[in-house]
Amino acid sequence: MASNYAGLLAEKLDQAGEGKQARLIRERLARAPVALASVQDASNGVSFGNLPVDGESHLHTVDVSHPKEDDAPLLLPSAIASRIGEFIANVQRYDELARVNAAMPSRLLAYGLPGTGKTKLARYVAAKLNLPLLTVRCDTLVSSLLGQTSRNLRRVFEFAQQRPCVLLLDEFDALASARGNERDVGELQRVVIALLQNIDAITESTVVIAATNHDRLLDPAVWRRFGFRVPMPIPDTALRKQLWAQFLLPYTIEGIDLNHLADISAGITGSNIEQVCLDTKRATVLASGSEISELELTRRLGLNLAITSGILLSTVEAEIHWLREWSPKHFSIRALAKLYGLSTRHIGKVIKEGSDHGTQERLRVNPGSTQTPD
Ligand SMILES: Nc1ncnc2c1ncn2[C@@H]1O[C@H](COP(=O)(O)OP(=O)(O)OP(=O)(O)O)[C@@H](O)[C@H]1O
Ligand SMILES: [Mg+2]
């Protein structure tokens, strides 16, 4: 309640032209985010009225959510997990650290391939801090109208200052691409400068998380603004094993060789593993099965790997041929016949002729456009 009223007071002061007073109140609010948020039971009592909108499209530029800690934890290499722990401690005990000049601005940059858990990380941090999450899709923030982007940006940062929250700048590269790269150079330069000014203007204790797939595109000046920089890696064998076990729950995993599964799934992301598990669980329920079939799980993994490596399997025959080549140990002729409800003779024929059918087509993968077969 106190923080609510203080926020309202700041707004009123702003309207009355008392910007300096308003800013002092907001700074104080931002400095004690955790304490305040726990008093009011995390934002449930906080209303985020007047979400900022894009002047041109009239769409909201931020989205407010209240993440709770997930049943499925974020699984990361220990060095990265402990760095994230340090970031959370830096936010929670900011005042203590600031007293001995050891506090870092509460800004974290997460970078890594799609599906490595960056958005999940932001949700995890917000849940841990018991704060609402303000998500900004930077690509929608970038307006086609010249000058509008900087205005959008300023509104978002002002909005985030009103109440204790975690500000997530998702798809951050859309904003923070290096100066002088692609697009209208002048416009991009202005956006980057506006971004730097906005970051510099907010209090150091305001929690900002930026997520990007393209860390190399980031302007070095932006990069430097984030004291905590966390790479989100593709999971290694040990982590893949844990991810398989986690996402197969609540099914029993006793009959499944997780070590082998972890071995043959090298190179895929947590998101891919989750997808394969979900699909298999769904198929199990729909077939009224009581447990996960390892063969079916492996089949779906194989098909997922085909797609991620850009191979389009347009027919059942193409699938069969691909699976057989990928893992002859799993996909014996008999196993394939059972999986696909076909005769062993037919399967044998498909395997023999598969490559001549020309049924496997390479996808031309164009980032940012739909995938089309060659
Ligand atoms: N390391 C991980 N531990 C647990 N779950 C994971 C992990 N990596 C990915 N996932 C799962 O994959 C899903 C997608 O992850 P998320 O949306 O966070 O990826 P992202 O890095 O933000 O991807 P994008 O760049 O496409 O936005 C999550 O819901 C989560 O369940
Ligand atoms: Mg994401």
Short mmCIF file of C-alpha atoms and ligand atoms in Angstrom, two decimals:
data_model
loop_
_atom_site.label_atom_id
_atom_site.label_comp_id
_atom_site.label_asym_id
_atom_site.label_seq_id
_atom_site.Cartn_x
_atom_site.Cartn_y
_atom_site.Cartn_z
CA MET A 1 0.00 0.00 0.00
CA ALA A 2 2.74 2.38 0.99
CA SER A 3 4.57 1.83 -2.26
CA ASN A 4 1.33 2.17 -4.20
CA TYR A 5 0.54 5.51 -2.65
CA ALA A 6 4.11 6.70 -2.97
CA GLY A 7 3.96 5.81 -6.68
CA LEU A 8 0.71 7.72 -7.07
CA LEU A 9 2.15 10.69 -5.23
CA ALA A 10 5.14 10.69 -7.58
CA GLU A 11 2.78 10.70 -10.56
CA LYS A 12 0.79 13.63 -9.15
CA LEU A 13 3.96 15.55 -8.40
CA ASP A 14 5.12 14.94 -11.94
CA GLN A 15 1.86 16.29 -13.34
CA ALA A 16 2.18 19.34 -11.11
CA GLY A 17 5.60 20.04 -12.58
CA GLU A 18 7.51 18.87 -9.51
CA GLY A 19 9.69 16.47 -11.46
CA LYS A 20 12.57 16.57 -9.03
CA GLN A 21 10.44 15.59 -6.03
CA ALA A 22 8.81 12.83 -8.06
CA ARG A 23 12.18 11.47 -9.03
CA LEU A 24 13.37 11.44 -5.41
CA ILE A 25 10.35 9.38 -4.40
CA ARG A 26 10.85 6.95 -7.26
CA GLU A 27 14.49 6.54 -6.44
CA ARG A 28 13.63 5.70 -2.87
CA LEU A 29 11.00 3.25 -4.06
CA ALA A 30 13.42 1.58 -6.41
CA ARG A 31 16.11 1.31 -3.74
CA ALA A 32 14.05 -1.00 -1.57
CA PRO A 33 12.30 -3.15 -4.13
CA VAL A 34 12.43 -6.42 -2.28
CA ALA A 35 11.40 -5.13 1.11
CA LEU A 36 8.50 -3.19 -0.35
CA ALA A 37 7.36 -5.93 -2.61
CA SER A 38 7.24 -8.48 0.16
CA VAL A 39 5.14 -6.15 2.29
CA GLN A 40 2.53 -5.92 -0.41
CA ASP A 41 2.80 -9.56 -1.40
CA ALA A 42 4.58 -9.10 -4.64
CA SER A 43 2.77 -6.71 -6.78
CA ASN A 44 -0.51 -8.56 -6.54
CA GLY A 45 -1.71 -5.40 -4.93
CA VAL A 46 0.11 -3.16 -7.37
CA SER A 47 -1.81 -1.97 -10.33
CA PHE A 48 0.10 -1.09 -13.44
CA GLY A 49 -2.31 1.37 -14.94
CA ASN A 50 -1.63 3.22 -18.17
CA LEU A 51 0.73 0.81 -19.86
CA PRO A 52 2.88 2.69 -22.36
CA VAL A 53 1.73 2.41 -25.98
CA ASP A 54 3.38 2.91 -29.34
CA GLY A 55 2.17 6.25 -30.67
CA GLU A 56 1.78 4.85 -34.17
CA SER A 57 0.23 1.40 -33.75
CA HIS A 58 -1.39 2.10 -30.35
CA LEU A 59 -0.19 -1.31 -29.19
CA HIS A 60 1.19 -1.78 -25.69
CA THR A 61 4.95 -1.77 -25.70
CA VAL A 62 5.25 -3.66 -22.41
CA ASP A 63 3.56 -6.66 -20.95
CA VAL A 64 3.18 -7.17 -17.18
CA SER A 65 3.31 -10.62 -15.62
CA HIS A 66 3.78 -12.03 -12.14
CA PRO A 67 5.98 -15.12 -12.48
CA LYS A 68 5.96 -17.72 -9.75
CA GLU A 69 8.80 -20.14 -9.26
CA ASP A 70 8.45 -22.92 -11.79
CA ASP A 71 8.08 -26.60 -11.00
CA ALA A 72 10.63 -27.24 -13.71
CA PRO A 73 13.81 -25.48 -12.59
CA LEU A 74 16.26 -23.78 -14.90
CA LEU A 75 19.18 -26.18 -15.34
CA LEU A 76 22.50 -24.48 -15.99
CA PRO A 77 26.23 -25.18 -15.59
CA SER A 78 27.23 -24.43 -12.01
CA ALA A 79 29.48 -21.45 -12.83
CA ILE A 80 26.61 -19.75 -14.62
CA ALA A 81 24.08 -20.63 -11.95
CA SER A 82 26.31 -19.14 -9.28
CA ARG A 83 26.79 -15.94 -11.28
CA ILE A 84 23.01 -15.62 -11.46
CA GLY A 85 22.87 -16.22 -7.72
CA GLU A 86 25.32 -13.35 -7.25
CA PHE A 87 23.15 -11.09 -9.36
CA ILE A 88 20.09 -11.88 -7.23
CA ALA A 89 22.07 -11.29 -4.03
CA ASN A 90 23.34 -8.00 -5.46
CA VAL A 91 19.73 -6.86 -5.89
CA GLN A 92 18.49 -8.19 -2.58
CA ARG A 93 21.32 -6.74 -0.52
CA TYR A 94 22.01 -3.69 -2.62
CA ASP A 95 22.05 -1.20 0.28
CA GLU A 96 24.51 -3.29 2.27
CA LEU A 97 26.84 -3.61 -0.68
CA ALA A 98 26.46 0.06 -1.60
CA ARG A 99 27.65 1.08 1.85
CA VAL A 100 31.11 -0.31 1.08
CA ASN A 101 30.99 0.74 -2.59
CA ALA A 102 30.72 -2.85 -3.71
CA ALA A 103 27.25 -2.76 -5.27
CA MET A 104 26.98 -3.26 -9.01
CA PRO A 105 24.14 -1.76 -11.04
CA SER A 106 21.38 -4.38 -11.11
CA ARG A 107 21.74 -5.11 -14.81
CA LEU A 108 22.08 -8.47 -16.40
CA LEU A 109 22.64 -9.36 -20.03
CA ALA A 110 21.77 -12.93 -21.04
CA TYR A 111 22.97 -14.05 -24.46
CA GLY A 112 22.74 -17.34 -26.29
CA LEU A 113 20.99 -19.29 -29.03
CA PRO A 114 17.18 -19.43 -29.24
CA GLY A 115 15.68 -21.89 -26.77
CA THR A 116 18.52 -21.84 -24.25
CA GLY A 117 16.36 -20.41 -21.46
CA LYS A 118 16.93 -16.65 -21.54
CA THR A 119 13.30 -15.69 -21.07
CA LYS A 120 12.92 -18.40 -18.49
CA LEU A 121 15.89 -16.91 -16.65
CA ALA A 122 14.19 -13.51 -16.47
CA ARG A 123 11.03 -15.13 -15.10
CA TYR A 124 13.11 -17.03 -12.57
CA VAL A 125 14.85 -13.86 -11.36
CA ALA A 126 11.53 -11.99 -11.05
CA ALA A 127 10.03 -14.90 -9.11
CA LYS A 128 13.05 -15.11 -6.80
CA LEU A 129 12.87 -11.37 -6.13
CA ASN A 130 9.12 -11.52 -5.75
CA LEU A 131 8.70 -8.70 -8.26
CA PRO A 132 6.45 -8.24 -11.28
CA LEU A 133 8.10 -8.71 -14.67
CA LEU A 134 7.73 -5.98 -17.28
CA THR A 135 8.57 -7.49 -20.64
CA VAL A 136 9.43 -5.24 -23.54
CA ARG A 137 9.53 -6.80 -26.97
CA CYS A 138 12.23 -4.62 -28.44
CA ASP A 139 11.34 -5.56 -31.99
CA THR A 140 7.83 -4.14 -31.56
CA LEU A 141 9.27 -1.12 -29.82
CA VAL A 142 11.22 -0.24 -32.93
CA SER A 143 8.71 1.87 -34.76
CA SER A 144 8.66 2.56 -38.44
CA LEU A 145 8.18 6.21 -37.64
CA LEU A 146 11.38 8.13 -37.37
CA GLY A 147 11.92 9.35 -33.84
CA GLN A 148 9.07 7.29 -32.42
CA THR A 149 11.42 4.56 -31.20
CA SER A 150 13.32 6.86 -28.87
CA ARG A 151 10.04 8.17 -27.52
CA ASN A 152 8.76 4.63 -26.95
CA LEU A 153 11.95 3.80 -25.16
CA ARG A 154 11.71 6.76 -22.84
CA ARG A 155 8.09 5.92 -21.96
CA VAL A 156 9.05 2.35 -21.12
CA PHE A 157 11.91 3.35 -18.84
CA GLU A 158 9.78 6.00 -17.13
CA PHE A 159 7.06 3.44 -16.62
CA ALA A 160 9.49 0.91 -15.14
CA GLN A 161 10.67 3.53 -12.67
CA GLN A 162 7.21 3.96 -11.21
CA ARG A 163 7.15 0.74 -9.25
CA PRO A 164 9.54 -1.94 -8.09
CA CYS A 165 9.80 -4.43 -10.93
CA VAL A 166 12.14 -6.37 -13.18
CA LEU A 167 12.39 -4.77 -16.61
CA LEU A 168 13.11 -7.35 -19.31
CA LEU A 169 14.32 -6.07 -22.66
CA ASP A 170 13.69 -9.14 -24.83
CA GLU A 171 15.14 -9.46 -28.35
CA PHE A 172 17.48 -6.74 -27.21
CA ASP A 173 19.60 -6.78 -30.37
CA ALA A 174 16.70 -5.16 -32.23
CA LEU A 175 17.53 -2.00 -30.27
CA ALA A 176 21.15 -2.24 -29.40
CA SER A 177 22.76 -3.24 -32.68
CA ALA A 178 26.11 -1.66 -33.26
CA ARG A 179 26.04 1.87 -34.47
CA GLY A 180 26.41 2.10 -38.20
CA ASN A 181 24.97 -1.34 -38.89
CA GLU A 182 22.23 -1.96 -41.50
CA ARG A 183 18.92 0.05 -41.52
CA ASP A 184 18.96 3.80 -41.55
CA VAL A 185 22.29 4.51 -39.91
CA GLY A 186 21.28 7.86 -38.48
CA GLU A 187 18.08 6.51 -36.96
CA LEU A 188 19.82 3.52 -35.40
CA GLN A 189 22.48 5.77 -33.97
CA ARG A 190 19.83 7.88 -32.32
CA VAL A 191 18.15 4.79 -30.88
CA VAL A 192 21.39 3.48 -29.40
CA ILE A 193 22.16 6.87 -27.91
CA ALA A 194 18.64 7.10 -26.49
CA LEU A 195 19.04 3.62 -25.04
CA LEU A 196 22.33 4.55 -23.37
CA GLN A 197 20.81 7.74 -21.96
CA ASN A 198 17.82 5.86 -20.59
CA ILE A 199 19.98 3.20 -18.98
CA ASP A 200 22.19 5.85 -17.44
CA ALA A 201 19.23 7.84 -16.17
CA ILE A 202 17.54 5.10 -14.17
CA THR A 203 18.62 4.32 -10.64
CA GLU A 204 21.31 1.67 -10.36
CA SER A 205 19.07 -0.49 -8.23
CA THR A 206 16.31 -0.78 -10.85
CA VAL A 207 16.52 -4.35 -12.06
CA VAL A 208 17.09 -4.54 -15.82
CA ILE A 209 17.59 -7.78 -17.74
CA ALA A 210 18.38 -7.78 -21.45
CA ALA A 211 18.17 -10.94 -23.56
CA THR A 212 19.63 -11.42 -27.01
CA ASN A 213 20.46 -14.13 -29.54
CA HIS A 214 23.01 -11.95 -31.28
CA ASP A 215 25.53 -10.75 -28.74
CA ARG A 216 28.01 -9.93 -31.50
CA LEU A 217 25.69 -7.25 -32.87
CA LEU A 218 25.59 -5.33 -29.61
CA ASP A 219 27.19 -1.95 -29.45
CA PRO A 220 30.23 -2.10 -27.11
CA ALA A 221 28.94 0.91 -25.18
CA VAL A 222 25.69 -0.95 -24.46
CA TRP A 223 27.58 -4.13 -23.57
CA ARG A 224 29.59 -2.21 -20.95
CA ARG A 225 26.42 -0.99 -19.21
CA PHE A 226 25.70 -4.52 -18.05
CA GLY A 227 27.97 -5.60 -15.21
CA PHE A 228 26.50 -9.08 -15.11
CA ARG A 229 26.89 -10.82 -18.46
CA VAL A 230 25.68 -14.37 -18.61
CA PRO A 231 26.17 -16.70 -21.57
CA MET A 232 23.32 -19.19 -21.93
CA PRO A 233 24.98 -22.29 -23.36
CA ILE A 234 23.70 -25.30 -25.23
CA PRO A 235 23.44 -27.98 -22.51
CA ASP A 236 26.28 -30.50 -22.17
CA THR A 237 25.75 -34.26 -21.75
CA ALA A 238 25.21 -34.13 -17.98
CA LEU A 239 22.71 -31.29 -18.24
CA ARG A 240 20.90 -32.97 -21.13
CA LYS A 241 20.40 -36.02 -18.98
CA GLN A 242 18.84 -33.88 -16.24
CA LEU A 243 16.68 -32.05 -18.77
CA TRP A 244 15.35 -35.33 -20.19
CA ALA A 245 14.52 -36.56 -16.70
CA GLN A 246 12.87 -33.28 -15.78
CA PHE A 247 10.67 -32.95 -18.82
CA LEU A 248 9.54 -36.57 -18.86
CA LEU A 249 7.97 -36.16 -15.44
CA PRO A 250 5.49 -37.26 -14.16
CA TYR A 251 6.14 -40.41 -16.19
CA THR A 252 8.51 -42.93 -14.71
CA ILE A 253 11.96 -42.90 -16.26
CA GLU A 254 13.15 -46.20 -14.83
CA GLY A 255 12.87 -48.13 -18.06
CA ILE A 256 14.53 -45.40 -20.13
CA ASP A 257 18.26 -45.21 -20.80
CA LEU A 258 18.80 -41.53 -20.03
CA ASN A 259 22.57 -41.76 -20.52
CA HIS A 260 22.12 -42.96 -24.05
CA LEU A 261 19.42 -40.38 -24.70
CA ALA A 262 21.78 -37.66 -23.46
CA ASP A 263 24.53 -38.98 -25.75
CA ILE A 264 22.50 -39.02 -28.93
CA SER A 265 20.93 -35.62 -28.33
CA ALA A 266 24.18 -33.67 -28.50
CA GLY A 267 23.83 -30.14 -29.83
CA ILE A 268 20.17 -29.52 -29.07
CA THR A 269 18.74 -26.94 -26.68
CA GLY A 270 16.65 -27.33 -23.54
CA SER A 271 13.71 -26.05 -25.51
CA ASN A 272 14.09 -28.86 -28.10
CA ILE A 273 14.26 -31.47 -25.35
CA GLU A 274 11.14 -30.03 -23.75
CA GLN A 275 9.35 -30.11 -27.10
CA VAL A 276 10.26 -33.75 -27.81
CA CYS A 277 9.13 -34.78 -24.30
CA LEU A 278 5.86 -32.88 -24.55
CA ASP A 279 5.06 -34.40 -27.94
CA THR A 280 5.83 -37.90 -26.68
CA LYS A 281 3.79 -37.44 -23.51
CA ARG A 282 0.87 -36.16 -25.54
CA ALA A 283 1.08 -39.14 -27.88
CA THR A 284 1.25 -41.50 -24.89
CA VAL A 285 -1.90 -40.05 -23.36
CA LEU A 286 -3.78 -40.08 -26.66
CA ALA A 287 -2.82 -43.71 -27.23
CA SER A 288 -4.02 -44.44 -23.67
CA GLY A 289 -0.55 -45.71 -22.76
CA SER A 290 0.62 -45.83 -19.17
CA GLU A 291 4.32 -45.33 -19.77
CA ILE A 292 6.68 -43.61 -22.18
CA SER A 293 7.99 -45.77 -24.99
CA GLU A 294 11.72 -45.23 -25.40
CA LEU A 295 11.49 -46.06 -29.08
CA GLU A 296 8.79 -43.46 -29.69
CA LEU A 297 10.78 -40.91 -27.69
CA THR A 298 13.89 -41.65 -29.74
CA ARG A 299 11.91 -41.43 -32.96
CA ARG A 300 10.66 -37.97 -32.05
CA LEU A 301 14.17 -36.92 -31.06
CA GLY A 302 15.46 -38.11 -34.43
CA LEU A 303 12.80 -36.15 -36.29
CA ASN A 304 13.55 -33.08 -34.19
CA LEU A 305 17.26 -33.38 -34.98
CA ALA A 306 16.43 -33.64 -38.68
CA ILE A 307 14.47 -30.40 -38.54
CA THR A 308 17.11 -28.54 -36.53
CA SER A 309 19.76 -29.58 -39.00
CA GLY A 310 17.62 -28.31 -41.85
CA ILE A 311 16.38 -31.58 -43.34
CA LEU A 312 12.77 -31.74 -44.45
CA LEU A 313 11.23 -35.20 -44.15
CA SER A 314 8.14 -34.87 -46.26
CA THR A 315 6.96 -38.48 -46.35
CA VAL A 316 6.80 -41.48 -44.04
CA GLU A 317 9.38 -43.17 -46.26
CA ALA A 318 11.75 -40.25 -45.79
CA GLU A 319 11.28 -40.48 -42.02
CA ILE A 320 11.99 -44.19 -41.99
CA HIS A 321 15.09 -43.79 -44.07
CA TRP A 322 16.41 -40.95 -41.96
CA LEU A 323 15.82 -42.77 -38.66
CA ARG A 324 17.50 -45.90 -39.94
CA GLU A 325 20.59 -43.96 -41.05
CA TRP A 326 20.71 -41.93 -37.86
CA SER A 327 20.52 -44.82 -35.41
CA PRO A 328 20.50 -48.31 -36.94
CA LYS A 329 20.85 -49.75 -33.44
CA HIS A 330 17.47 -48.40 -32.34
CA PHE A 331 15.65 -48.63 -35.59
CA SER A 332 15.89 -52.22 -36.69
CA ILE A 333 13.64 -53.24 -39.53
CA ARG A 334 11.35 -54.94 -37.07
CA ALA A 335 11.18 -51.90 -34.75
CA LEU A 336 10.38 -49.63 -37.67
CA ALA A 337 7.68 -51.98 -38.91
CA LYS A 338 6.05 -51.89 -35.52
CA LEU A 339 6.36 -48.13 -35.14
CA TYR A 340 4.84 -47.36 -38.50
CA GLY A 341 2.42 -50.29 -38.73
CA LEU A 342 4.01 -51.52 -41.97
CA SER A 343 5.31 -54.92 -43.05
CA THR A 344 9.00 -55.70 -42.55
CA ARG A 345 9.22 -56.30 -46.28
CA HIS A 346 7.97 -52.83 -47.02
CA ILE A 347 10.39 -51.31 -44.52
CA GLY A 348 13.28 -53.26 -46.00
CA LYS A 349 12.38 -51.91 -49.42
CA VAL A 350 12.13 -48.33 -48.18
CA ILE A 351 15.52 -48.55 -46.51
CA LYS A 352 17.09 -49.93 -49.63
CA GLU A 353 15.56 -47.45 -51.99
CA GLY A 354 15.15 -44.51 -49.61
CA SER A 355 17.94 -42.37 -50.86
CA ASP A 356 16.91 -42.88 -54.48
CA HIS A 357 13.41 -41.57 -53.75
CA GLY A 358 14.83 -38.12 -53.25
CA THR A 359 12.41 -37.69 -50.37
CA GLN A 360 14.87 -35.99 -48.06
CA GLU A 361 15.17 -32.38 -48.98
CA ARG A 362 17.52 -29.86 -47.54
CA LEU A 363 15.81 -26.79 -46.21
CA ARG A 364 17.10 -23.46 -47.23
CA VAL A 365 17.27 -21.76 -43.88
CA ASN A 366 16.93 -18.04 -44.11
CA PRO A 367 17.04 -16.38 -40.73
CA GLY A 368 13.96 -14.26 -40.34
CA SER A 369 12.00 -15.79 -43.19
CA THR A 370 9.88 -18.90 -43.47
CA GLN A 371 11.70 -22.07 -44.33
CA THR A 372 11.20 -23.30 -47.85
CA PRO A 373 12.44 -26.48 -49.46
CA ASP A 374 15.07 -26.11 -52.09
N1 LIG B 1 18.65 -24.72 -19.28
C1 LIG B 1 17.34 -24.96 -19.23
N2 LIG B 1 16.78 -25.48 -18.11
C2 LIG B 1 15.46 -25.72 -18.07
N3 LIG B 1 14.61 -25.49 -19.07
C3 LIG B 1 15.09 -24.99 -20.21
C4 LIG B 1 16.48 -24.69 -20.35
N4 LIG B 1 16.69 -24.19 -21.59
C5 LIG B 1 15.50 -24.17 -22.19
N5 LIG B 1 14.53 -24.65 -21.37
C6 LIG B 1 13.11 -24.81 -21.73
O1 LIG B 1 12.91 -24.25 -23.02
C7 LIG B 1 11.83 -23.33 -23.02
C8 LIG B 1 12.17 -22.15 -23.89
O2 LIG B 1 13.15 -21.36 -23.26
P1 LIG B 1 13.18 -19.78 -23.38
O3 LIG B 1 11.92 -19.29 -23.97
O4 LIG B 1 13.57 -19.23 -22.06
O5 LIG B 1 14.36 -19.63 -24.43
P2 LIG B 1 15.00 -18.28 -24.98
O6 LIG B 1 16.47 -18.43 -24.79
O7 LIG B 1 14.33 -17.10 -24.40
O8 LIG B 1 14.68 -18.43 -26.53
P3 LIG B 1 14.44 -17.26 -27.61
O9 LIG B 1 15.79 -16.67 -27.89
O10 LIG B 1 13.89 -17.99 -28.77
O11 LIG B 1 13.49 -16.28 -27.01
C9 LIG B 1 11.61 -22.94 -21.58
O12 LIG B 1 10.24 -22.85 -21.32
C10 LIG B 1 12.21 -24.06 -20.78
O13 LIG B 1 11.20 -24.92 -20.35
MG MG B 2 13.13 -15.64 -25.23
#
